[in-house]
Amino acid sequence: MSAVLSNNAPRALAVPTAGEIAGEKKMLLAFWVTGFVALAVGIAIGALQSTNYAGLNLYPYLQPFLKSYYQGLTFHGVLNAYVFTFFTISGWLMYLPARELKLKPNMGLAWFTYALMLLGTLMAAYGMFDNSSSVLYTMYAPLKGSAWFYLGVTLVVVASILPLIVVLEMRARWKRANPGQVTPLVTYMSATTLLMWLLAALGAGTEAVFLLDPWSLGLTNTIDPLLARTLFWWTGHPIVYYWLMPGYVSIYALLPRQAGGKLISDPLARLAFLLLFVFSLPVGTHHQYTDPGISPVLKGIVTALTLSVAIPSLITAFTIALSLEYAGRRRGGTGLMGWWGKLPWKDPSVAAQVLALVAFIFGGAGGIVNASWQLDNVVHNTLWVPAHFHLTVGMMTTLVFMGVSFWLLPHLTGRKLSNPKLALTGAWLWFIGLMTWGLAGHWAGMDGVPRRAWVAALPHDQYMQLYGTVHPALILVGIGGGIATLGAILYYIVFFGTLFGKKEAGAMVEIPFTEFITPAEGSALARVAEPLGLWTLITFIITLAVYIPVFWPMLTHPIHAPGFVLW
Amino acid sequence: MTTSTPDAFEDQFHHVALRHERVWVFIAVTLIAVLFLVAVWFVVHDYGLVAKTTQFYSNPNTPSQLAEFQGSGVKQTGPNSYDVYEIGRAWSWTPGTGTPLTLPVGAHVTFYVTSGDVLHGFEVQGTSINLTAIPGVVGHVSYTFDKPGTFYIICNEYCGAGHQAMIGKIIITGAKQS
């Protein structure tokens, strides 16, 4: 193969025309606007959930739109964690490689992805809206939702796989024309993320197609709840990396330039992505430390593998902090921390992303506790857990994408960011609000306040009897949620203000692709990381090696549980 | 993505960075290794709190029909040790919700937990007891109640409209039983 290639002189590839680039921009805009509209609904419902924990039950006022906290929570989880992320990430990871490689993506497939994802979303939304599927976004059987819901989610997941084909095809085209060179960084990161997601989606995909869909259609009468949730968590852990890694793409490959510096090391960025890929897949069972039916020995192995995920995160912390320090010193920062104040804090896009990084330190530290088998026993399924993922996904995906949108919307539409000051204030309020709710949620969780419980519906004396010792923390949860919601309102004023603003010459900024201090050329590490097919195979084998002994007792002891509708 | 020519500032910055990077990676790997060893050591040291499998049942109704799960569900197995057979049903714990589980201080208890319908979460507030109740599987955890007082069993796995009210009570009385 390589001999054949080396005989051919590198061919010049057709560069997309201005009209074609405009088409790509329209595609990405469709994905982002749809995703962010879903997020707006999700956030509005999220505000009710934080007041619920503070003891304020607002649901009786929302009849007949929301019948219960649990129906709202199902919407919140599905819209924020699936619809928002899947739409924005799918568009983002197709568009950036296309522009980096200067190649035209398969636009037919890109729009098909959009259409299929939208169809799935509408089906699932119907199933949630009529309150037939208030099973929450984890959809644990044998609680039984409607076929609309399960089939809709299935379509959304299937659609989310398709961008991989678009990216791999462009990468192959580029490599044919540039034999012997390593894939440019953004394309490498995008392909790694999507390959990781392909393997990840096998779990929930299998659960949906073989267990939930036929069961909800009446083709099967019973379901195995343990097998279903184990398949769910095969996907449920790596999905968090599918949420984070597209944020990391911006943090690694764009933010350093926005901040006025360079990325310290391209090969180290590849290493971080590769380690996230390998270590995120086999560890889903750590969400099941408290489940019977899984051997404690396996849980110990999963603990070790899970803690290993901290290594690429710590590499990221180092590389990014150093890249920002470089930018700050370039801008005249001196002394130990002088560079920090010299960062372009007035640029809402940079500020949002740097704030997300600050929050992520706390998110990561809490995650070490969740990952530690024994400590997890104290916090499992308490408010600690959603507090943790609001500091991670709510920041590294949501806040980073909010920050990205401050340059991306002008880039896509040619309209100026409508109100940079409001954008900056919105980002700060989101950060302060989620930090408040996050830290208070961790605190309340340590006292055993359960996650996803309609505690405000309890009689007040029982609420106080059970959770009174952490009542201050729960009030802070409500206040934090309120502040974050206010930040989101400001954000959406800027978002729609920009979309419907006037076109201006010069508003269409370029993508801030970064430069590197240590480039990939000549790096042995970049070479080792390059064969993504091989790394996918290795990861798949490791994942199977961990999961076959997990599944074995379940497959040899199947459970035939009937379904329940209990809401 | 082209890289512009580095200048003296960049060279010097890079030189220092390489050294710091090695130190950082070393600290990170050491930290993770220590954390892992400590986490696993505590599990081995206090093995009881880890969720363990008692038995699978193909028919999820089987456990609730077994003799152990009938009556009070409490069986004394030693001077101050007990087996407690606990069933979660939407939306109560038996024993715990109807009649509180009352045991003397110092009681060493092994909870055998299952579900009669959907998933539930068997969490005893203020302790490390945390076990998923799954129809068709019985799991167990052990715990020693060293302090007297009232402990609440809180369902921490969503189980429908009454999930938040699925609360049980464990009363640990002050006097030690001989």
mmCIF file of N, CA, C and O in Angstrom, chain A residues 390-474:
data_model
loop_
_atom_site.group_PDB
_atom_site.id
_atom_site.type_symbol
_atom_site.label_atom_id
_atom_site.label_comp_id
_atom_site.label_asym_id
_atom_site.label_seq_id
_atom_site.Cartn_x
_atom_site.Cartn_y
_atom_site.Cartn_z
ATOM 1 N N HIS A 390 -22.230 18.698 36.735
ATOM 2 C CA HIS A 390 -22.487 20.078 36.308
ATOM 3 C C HIS A 390 -21.192 20.900 36.300
ATOM 4 O O HIS A 390 -21.076 21.868 35.566
ATOM 5 N N LEU A 391 -20.221 20.489 37.135
ATOM 6 C CA LEU A 391 -18.925 21.168 37.103
ATOM 7 C C LEU A 391 -18.042 20.646 35.968
ATOM 8 O O LEU A 391 -17.014 21.246 35.650
ATOM 9 N N THR A 392 -18.398 19.513 35.400
ATOM 10 C CA THR A 392 -17.584 18.979 34.301
ATOM 11 C C THR A 392 -18.289 19.251 32.970
ATOM 12 O O THR A 392 -17.895 20.126 32.222
ATOM 13 N N VAL A 393 -19.378 18.508 32.709
ATOM 14 C CA VAL A 393 -20.074 18.696 31.431
ATOM 15 C C VAL A 393 -20.669 20.100 31.327
ATOM 16 O O VAL A 393 -20.580 20.755 30.289
ATOM 17 N N GLY A 394 -21.271 20.572 32.427
ATOM 18 C CA GLY A 394 -21.910 21.885 32.413
ATOM 19 C C GLY A 394 -20.916 23.010 32.162
ATOM 20 O O GLY A 394 -21.293 24.121 31.793
ATOM 21 N N MET A 395 -19.643 22.723 32.397
ATOM 22 C CA MET A 395 -18.605 23.721 32.173
ATOM 23 C C MET A 395 -17.811 23.388 30.911
ATOM 24 O O MET A 395 -17.784 24.159 29.968
ATOM 25 N N MET A 396 -17.161 22.214 30.904
ATOM 26 C CA MET A 396 -16.222 21.915 29.822
ATOM 27 C C MET A 396 -16.929 21.715 28.483
ATOM 28 O O MET A 396 -16.318 21.868 27.431
ATOM 29 N N THR A 397 -18.210 21.366 28.498
ATOM 30 C CA THR A 397 -18.941 21.312 27.239
ATOM 31 C C THR A 397 -19.787 22.577 27.081
ATOM 32 O O THR A 397 -19.615 23.331 26.129
ATOM 33 N N THR A 398 -20.705 22.802 28.035
ATOM 34 C CA THR A 398 -21.682 23.872 27.846
ATOM 35 C C THR A 398 -21.027 25.254 27.859
ATOM 36 O O THR A 398 -21.208 26.029 26.917
ATOM 37 N N LEU A 399 -20.266 25.542 28.909
ATOM 38 C CA LEU A 399 -19.679 26.885 28.989
ATOM 39 C C LEU A 399 -18.628 27.092 27.895
ATOM 40 O O LEU A 399 -18.524 28.176 27.323
ATOM 41 N N VAL A 400 -17.859 26.039 27.581
ATOM 42 C CA VAL A 400 -16.868 26.174 26.503
ATOM 43 C C VAL A 400 -17.586 26.436 25.176
ATOM 44 O O VAL A 400 -17.187 27.313 24.410
ATOM 45 N N PHE A 401 -18.671 25.712 24.924
ATOM 46 C CA PHE A 401 -19.395 25.937 23.663
ATOM 47 C C PHE A 401 -20.069 27.315 23.646
ATOM 48 O O PHE A 401 -20.181 27.937 22.598
ATOM 49 N N MET A 402 -20.529 27.781 24.816
ATOM 50 C CA MET A 402 -21.037 29.150 24.870
ATOM 51 C C MET A 402 -19.913 30.109 24.473
ATOM 52 O O MET A 402 -20.106 31.008 23.651
ATOM 53 N N GLY A 403 -18.731 29.879 25.048
ATOM 54 C CA GLY A 403 -17.579 30.723 24.720
ATOM 55 C C GLY A 403 -17.228 30.636 23.244
ATOM 56 O O GLY A 403 -16.972 31.644 22.583
ATOM 57 N N VAL A 404 -17.226 29.414 22.713
ATOM 58 C CA VAL A 404 -16.920 29.220 21.295
ATOM 59 C C VAL A 404 -17.930 29.976 20.433
ATOM 60 O O VAL A 404 -17.569 30.621 19.442
ATOM 61 N N SER A 405 -19.206 29.932 20.839
ATOM 62 C CA SER A 405 -20.238 30.542 19.997
ATOM 63 C C SER A 405 -20.027 32.055 19.859
ATOM 64 O O SER A 405 -20.486 32.645 18.898
ATOM 65 N N PHE A 406 -19.299 32.663 20.824
ATOM 66 C CA PHE A 406 -19.079 34.105 20.736
ATOM 67 C C PHE A 406 -18.207 34.494 19.534
ATOM 68 O O PHE A 406 -18.281 35.614 19.056
ATOM 69 N N TRP A 407 -17.344 33.582 19.074
ATOM 70 C CA TRP A 407 -16.657 33.875 17.797
ATOM 71 C C TRP A 407 -17.279 33.085 16.654
ATOM 72 O O TRP A 407 -17.257 33.509 15.493
ATOM 73 N N LEU A 408 -17.849 31.908 16.980
ATOM 74 C CA LEU A 408 -18.335 31.030 15.910
ATOM 75 C C LEU A 408 -19.560 31.615 15.202
ATOM 76 O O LEU A 408 -19.666 31.531 13.969
ATOM 77 N N LEU A 409 -20.487 32.199 15.979
ATOM 78 C CA LEU A 409 -21.688 32.750 15.328
ATOM 79 C C LEU A 409 -21.321 33.871 14.354
ATOM 80 O O LEU A 409 -21.778 33.857 13.207
ATOM 81 N N PRO A 410 -20.454 34.843 14.760
ATOM 82 C CA PRO A 410 -19.997 35.823 13.765
ATOM 83 C C PRO A 410 -19.290 35.157 12.578
ATOM 84 O O PRO A 410 -19.499 35.544 11.434
ATOM 85 N N HIS A 411 -18.490 34.141 12.869
ATOM 86 C CA HIS A 411 -17.766 33.436 11.807
ATOM 87 C C HIS A 411 -18.734 32.790 10.805
ATOM 88 O O HIS A 411 -18.490 32.789 9.607
ATOM 89 N N LEU A 412 -19.828 32.253 11.325
ATOM 90 C CA LEU A 412 -20.753 31.533 10.446
ATOM 91 C C LEU A 412 -21.704 32.477 9.720
ATOM 92 O O LEU A 412 -22.121 32.200 8.596
ATOM 93 N N THR A 413 -22.105 33.563 10.404
ATOM 94 C CA THR A 413 -23.187 34.373 9.849
ATOM 95 C C THR A 413 -22.722 35.697 9.261
ATOM 96 O O THR A 413 -23.483 36.329 8.531
ATOM 97 N N GLY A 414 -21.499 36.139 9.619
ATOM 98 C CA GLY A 414 -21.074 37.469 9.172
ATOM 99 C C GLY A 414 -21.773 38.596 9.926
ATOM 100 O O GLY A 414 -21.803 39.726 9.480
ATOM 101 N N ARG A 415 -22.351 38.240 11.081
ATOM 102 C CA ARG A 415 -22.995 39.254 11.917
ATOM 103 C C ARG A 415 -22.150 39.418 13.177
ATOM 104 O O ARG A 415 -21.695 38.427 13.753
ATOM 105 N N LYS A 416 -21.989 40.657 13.626
ATOM 106 C CA LYS A 416 -21.140 40.903 14.798
ATOM 107 C C LYS A 416 -21.788 40.372 16.072
ATOM 108 O O LYS A 416 -23.021 40.364 16.181
ATOM 109 N N LEU A 417 -20.954 39.945 17.019
ATOM 110 C CA LEU A 417 -21.484 39.542 18.323
ATOM 111 C C LEU A 417 -22.293 40.711 18.874
ATOM 112 O O LEU A 417 -21.779 41.824 18.999
ATOM 113 N N SER A 418 -23.564 40.427 19.237
ATOM 114 C CA SER A 418 -24.481 41.545 19.441
ATOM 115 C C SER A 418 -24.127 42.402 20.645
ATOM 116 O O SER A 418 -24.249 43.612 20.608
ATOM 117 N N ASN A 419 -23.678 41.803 21.729
ATOM 118 C CA ASN A 419 -23.394 42.600 22.920
ATOM 119 C C ASN A 419 -22.299 41.929 23.753
ATOM 120 O O ASN A 419 -22.587 41.157 24.675
ATOM 121 N N PRO A 420 -21.028 42.206 23.422
ATOM 122 C CA PRO A 420 -19.919 41.511 24.100
ATOM 123 C C PRO A 420 -19.953 41.666 25.619
ATOM 124 O O PRO A 420 -19.594 40.726 26.337
ATOM 125 N N LYS A 421 -20.401 42.813 26.119
ATOM 126 C CA LYS A 421 -20.427 43.007 27.578
ATOM 127 C C LYS A 421 -21.431 42.075 28.230
ATOM 128 O O LYS A 421 -21.176 41.464 29.271
ATOM 129 N N LEU A 422 -22.597 41.968 27.600
ATOM 130 C CA LEU A 422 -23.633 41.080 28.124
ATOM 131 C C LEU A 422 -23.158 39.628 28.034
ATOM 132 O O LEU A 422 -23.404 38.813 28.936
ATOM 133 N N ALA A 423 -22.459 39.321 26.960
ATOM 134 C CA ALA A 423 -21.916 37.971 26.774
ATOM 135 C C ALA A 423 -20.968 37.630 27.917
ATOM 136 O O ALA A 423 -21.026 36.541 28.505
ATOM 137 N N LEU A 424 -20.102 38.599 28.243
ATOM 138 C CA LEU A 424 -19.132 38.393 29.316
ATOM 139 C C LEU A 424 -19.853 38.214 30.658
ATOM 140 O O LEU A 424 -19.534 37.307 31.438
ATOM 141 N N THR A 425 -20.844 39.052 30.920
ATOM 142 C CA THR A 425 -21.592 38.945 32.177
ATOM 143 C C THR A 425 -22.313 37.601 32.252
ATOM 144 O O THR A 425 -22.329 36.944 33.295
ATOM 145 N N GLY A 426 -22.921 37.191 31.138
ATOM 146 C CA GLY A 426 -23.630 35.908 31.104
ATOM 147 C C GLY A 426 -22.707 34.756 31.445
ATOM 148 O O GLY A 426 -23.050 33.870 32.237
ATOM 149 N N ALA A 427 -21.506 34.776 30.849
ATOM 150 C CA ALA A 427 -20.553 33.693 31.100
ATOM 151 C C ALA A 427 -20.144 33.659 32.573
ATOM 152 O O ALA A 427 -20.077 32.597 33.192
ATOM 153 N N TRP A 428 -19.892 34.840 33.133
ATOM 154 C CA TRP A 428 -19.512 34.902 34.555
ATOM 155 C C TRP A 428 -20.647 34.385 35.445
ATOM 156 O O TRP A 428 -20.405 33.645 36.409
ATOM 157 N N LEU A 429 -21.896 34.793 35.150
ATOM 158 C CA LEU A 429 -23.015 34.346 35.992
ATOM 159 C C LEU A 429 -23.204 32.841 35.891
ATOM 160 O O LEU A 429 -23.491 32.165 36.889
ATOM 161 N N TRP A 430 -23.043 32.307 34.692
ATOM 162 C CA TRP A 430 -23.144 30.849 34.521
ATOM 163 C C TRP A 430 -22.101 30.156 35.395
ATOM 164 O O TRP A 430 -22.390 29.193 36.109
ATOM 165 N N PHE A 431 -20.874 30.709 35.346
ATOM 166 C CA PHE A 431 -19.775 30.140 36.122
ATOM 167 C C PHE A 431 -20.058 30.233 37.625
ATOM 168 O O PHE A 431 -19.990 29.237 38.354
ATOM 169 N N ILE A 432 -20.438 31.426 38.079
ATOM 170 C CA ILE A 432 -20.670 31.612 39.518
ATOM 171 C C ILE A 432 -21.853 30.750 39.971
ATOM 172 O O ILE A 432 -21.805 30.086 41.009
ATOM 173 N N GLY A 433 -22.915 30.719 39.156
ATOM 174 C CA GLY A 433 -24.103 29.944 39.516
ATOM 175 C C GLY A 433 -23.806 28.455 39.619
ATOM 176 O O GLY A 433 -24.138 27.813 40.622
ATOM 177 N N LEU A 434 -23.151 27.912 38.609
ATOM 178 C CA LEU A 434 -22.883 26.467 38.641
ATOM 179 C C LEU A 434 -21.848 26.120 39.704
ATOM 180 O O LEU A 434 -21.912 25.047 40.301
ATOM 181 N N MET A 435 -20.900 27.011 39.948
ATOM 182 C CA MET A 435 -19.931 26.747 41.018
ATOM 183 C C MET A 435 -20.647 26.705 42.368
ATOM 184 O O MET A 435 -20.364 25.849 43.206
ATOM 185 N N THR A 436 -21.587 27.625 42.572
ATOM 186 C CA THR A 436 -22.324 27.660 43.840
ATOM 187 C C THR A 436 -23.130 26.384 44.001
ATOM 188 O O THR A 436 -23.064 25.701 45.023
ATOM 189 N N TRP A 437 -23.901 26.047 42.969
ATOM 190 C CA TRP A 437 -24.719 24.826 43.053
ATOM 191 C C TRP A 437 -23.822 23.609 43.134
ATOM 192 O O TRP A 437 -24.080 22.688 43.912
ATOM 193 N N GLY A 438 -22.708 23.628 42.415
ATOM 194 C CA GLY A 438 -21.828 22.465 42.413
ATOM 195 C C GLY A 438 -21.220 22.215 43.785
ATOM 196 O O GLY A 438 -21.286 21.113 44.322
ATOM 197 N N LEU A 439 -20.650 23.260 44.368
ATOM 198 C CA LEU A 439 -19.997 23.045 45.663
ATOM 199 C C LEU A 439 -21.030 22.711 46.737
ATOM 200 O O LEU A 439 -20.819 21.816 47.560
ATOM 201 N N ALA A 440 -22.198 23.384 46.694
ATOM 202 C CA ALA A 440 -23.241 23.074 47.675
ATOM 203 C C ALA A 440 -23.805 21.667 47.464
ATOM 204 O O ALA A 440 -24.127 20.966 48.426
ATOM 205 N N GLY A 441 -23.916 21.257 46.225
ATOM 206 C CA GLY A 441 -24.422 19.913 45.927
ATOM 207 C C GLY A 441 -23.489 18.823 46.441
ATOM 208 O O GLY A 441 -23.926 17.799 46.966
ATOM 209 N N HIS A 442 -22.179 19.062 46.314
ATOM 210 C CA HIS A 442 -21.215 18.098 46.871
ATOM 211 C C HIS A 442 -21.406 17.985 48.386
ATOM 212 O O HIS A 442 -21.402 16.898 48.955
ATOM 213 N N TRP A 443 -21.591 19.126 48.999
ATOM 214 C CA TRP A 443 -21.747 19.200 50.460
ATOM 215 C C TRP A 443 -23.014 18.421 50.873
ATOM 216 O O TRP A 443 -22.965 17.542 51.747
ATOM 217 N N ALA A 444 -24.145 18.713 50.222
ATOM 218 C CA ALA A 444 -25.389 18.042 50.580
ATOM 219 C C ALA A 444 -25.302 16.532 50.301
ATOM 220 O O ALA A 444 -25.834 15.715 51.056
ATOM 221 N N GLY A 445 -24.617 16.189 49.217
ATOM 222 C CA GLY A 445 -24.502 14.777 48.853
ATOM 223 C C GLY A 445 -23.789 13.971 49.919
ATOM 224 O O GLY A 445 -24.146 12.816 50.193
ATOM 225 N N MET A 446 -22.811 14.578 50.561
ATOM 226 C CA MET A 446 -22.074 13.841 51.598
ATOM 227 C C MET A 446 -22.955 13.519 52.784
ATOM 228 O O MET A 446 -22.643 12.633 53.569
ATOM 229 N N ASP A 447 -24.075 14.243 52.920
ATOM 230 C CA ASP A 447 -25.002 13.915 53.997
ATOM 231 C C ASP A 447 -26.154 13.034 53.490
ATOM 232 O O ASP A 447 -27.185 12.909 54.150
ATOM 233 N N GLY A 448 -25.979 12.451 52.329
ATOM 234 C CA GLY A 448 -26.936 11.456 51.871
ATOM 235 C C GLY A 448 -28.182 11.991 51.190
ATOM 236 O O GLY A 448 -29.142 11.242 51.007
ATOM 237 N N VAL A 449 -28.202 13.257 50.785
ATOM 238 C CA VAL A 449 -29.358 13.762 50.031
ATOM 239 C C VAL A 449 -29.356 13.084 48.658
ATOM 240 O O VAL A 449 -28.377 13.208 47.924
ATOM 241 N N PRO A 450 -30.416 12.339 48.319
ATOM 242 C CA PRO A 450 -30.371 11.584 47.069
ATOM 243 C C PRO A 450 -30.499 12.493 45.852
ATOM 244 O O PRO A 450 -31.123 13.554 45.923
ATOM 245 N N ARG A 451 -29.885 12.085 44.762
ATOM 246 C CA ARG A 451 -30.052 12.802 43.509
ATOM 247 C C ARG A 451 -31.431 12.482 42.956
ATOM 248 O O ARG A 451 -32.066 11.518 43.364
ATOM 249 N N ARG A 452 -31.901 13.245 42.020
ATOM 250 C CA ARG A 452 -33.148 13.091 41.295
ATOM 251 C C ARG A 452 -34.316 12.598 42.159
ATOM 252 O O ARG A 452 -34.927 11.572 41.897
ATOM 253 N N ALA A 453 -34.572 13.355 43.204
ATOM 254 C CA ALA A 453 -35.713 13.060 44.067
ATOM 255 C C ALA A 453 -36.536 14.339 44.224
ATOM 256 O O ALA A 453 -35.976 15.418 44.411
ATOM 257 N N TRP A 454 -37.850 14.197 44.159
ATOM 258 C CA TRP A 454 -38.761 15.350 44.243
ATOM 259 C C TRP A 454 -38.936 15.717 45.709
ATOM 260 O O TRP A 454 -40.035 15.624 46.252
ATOM 261 N N VAL A 455 -37.845 16.154 46.345
ATOM 262 C CA VAL A 455 -37.871 16.339 47.796
ATOM 263 C C VAL A 455 -38.818 17.463 48.215
ATOM 264 O O VAL A 455 -39.346 17.458 49.324
ATOM 265 N N ALA A 456 -39.058 18.420 47.309
ATOM 266 C CA ALA A 456 -39.953 19.526 47.669
ATOM 267 C C ALA A 456 -41.403 19.056 47.802
ATOM 268 O O ALA A 456 -42.229 19.758 48.390
ATOM 269 N N ALA A 457 -41.713 17.868 47.263
ATOM 270 C CA ALA A 457 -43.077 17.352 47.379
ATOM 271 C C ALA A 457 -43.310 16.679 48.731
ATOM 272 O O ALA A 457 -44.440 16.332 49.074
ATOM 273 N N LEU A 458 -42.243 16.464 49.502
ATOM 274 C CA LEU A 458 -42.407 15.878 50.838
ATOM 275 C C LEU A 458 -43.050 16.914 51.760
ATOM 276 O O LEU A 458 -42.857 18.116 51.563
ATOM 277 N N PRO A 459 -43.798 16.460 52.768
ATOM 278 C CA PRO A 459 -44.262 17.408 53.782
ATOM 279 C C PRO A 459 -43.041 18.120 54.383
ATOM 280 O O PRO A 459 -41.986 17.504 54.544
ATOM 281 N N HIS A 460 -43.187 19.424 54.673
ATOM 282 C CA HIS A 460 -42.012 20.200 55.070
ATOM 283 C C HIS A 460 -41.294 19.618 56.292
ATOM 284 O O HIS A 460 -40.058 19.615 56.346
ATOM 285 N N ASP A 461 -42.070 19.099 57.265
ATOM 286 C CA ASP A 461 -41.372 18.584 58.457
ATOM 287 C C ASP A 461 -40.548 17.336 58.124
ATOM 288 O O ASP A 461 -39.475 17.128 58.680
ATOM 289 N N GLN A 462 -41.048 16.533 57.175
ATOM 290 C CA GLN A 462 -40.258 15.356 56.793
ATOM 291 C C GLN A 462 -39.004 15.775 56.016
ATOM 292 O O GLN A 462 -37.916 15.227 56.220
ATOM 293 N N TYR A 463 -39.156 16.753 55.136
ATOM 294 C CA TYR A 463 -38.006 17.306 54.397
ATOM 295 C C TYR A 463 -36.937 17.772 55.379
ATOM 296 O O TYR A 463 -35.746 17.459 55.227
ATOM 297 N N MET A 464 -37.377 18.489 56.434
ATOM 298 C CA MET A 464 -36.414 19.004 57.400
ATOM 299 C C MET A 464 -35.814 17.888 58.253
ATOM 300 O O MET A 464 -34.639 17.922 58.614
ATOM 301 N N GLN A 465 -36.661 16.895 58.573
ATOM 302 C CA GLN A 465 -36.183 15.772 59.389
ATOM 303 C C GLN A 465 -35.066 15.015 58.653
ATOM 304 O O GLN A 465 -34.052 14.647 59.232
ATOM 305 N N LEU A 466 -35.264 14.811 57.355
ATOM 306 C CA LEU A 466 -34.299 14.025 56.581
ATOM 307 C C LEU A 466 -33.079 14.860 56.185
ATOM 308 O O LEU A 466 -31.947 14.384 56.251
ATOM 309 N N TYR A 467 -33.324 16.092 55.744
ATOM 310 C CA TYR A 467 -32.248 16.850 55.118
ATOM 311 C C TYR A 467 -31.970 18.180 55.818
ATOM 312 O O TYR A 467 -31.250 19.027 55.280
ATOM 313 N N GLY A 468 -32.559 18.370 57.003
ATOM 314 C CA GLY A 468 -32.430 19.643 57.699
ATOM 315 C C GLY A 468 -31.001 20.015 58.023
ATOM 316 O O GLY A 468 -30.641 21.199 57.981
ATOM 317 N N THR A 469 -30.139 19.026 58.337
ATOM 318 C CA THR A 469 -28.765 19.369 58.709
ATOM 319 C C THR A 469 -28.021 20.023 57.554
ATOM 320 O O THR A 469 -27.062 20.750 57.785
ATOM 321 N N VAL A 470 -28.428 19.748 56.325
ATOM 322 C CA VAL A 470 -27.736 20.394 55.196
ATOM 323 C C VAL A 470 -28.662 21.383 54.485
ATOM 324 O O VAL A 470 -28.467 21.702 53.314
ATOM 325 N N HIS A 471 -29.666 21.885 55.226
ATOM 326 C CA HIS A 471 -30.592 22.832 54.612
ATOM 327 C C HIS A 471 -29.876 24.054 54.018
ATOM 328 O O HIS A 471 -30.209 24.480 52.904
ATOM 329 N N PRO A 472 -28.843 24.611 54.706
ATOM 330 C CA PRO A 472 -28.127 25.740 54.085
ATOM 331 C C PRO A 472 -27.545 25.363 52.723
ATOM 332 O O PRO A 472 -27.607 26.150 51.782
ATOM 333 N N ALA A 473 -26.995 24.161 52.636
ATOM 334 C CA ALA A 473 -26.423 23.726 51.357
ATOM 335 C C ALA A 473 -27.510 23.640 50.286
ATOM 336 O O ALA A 473 -27.315 24.053 49.141
ATOM 337 N N LEU A 474 -28.680 23.119 50.677
ATOM 338 C CA LEU A 474 -29.758 22.950 49.704
ATOM 339 C C LEU A 474 -30.303 24.306 49.241
ATOM 340 O O LEU A 474 -30.688 24.460 48.077
#
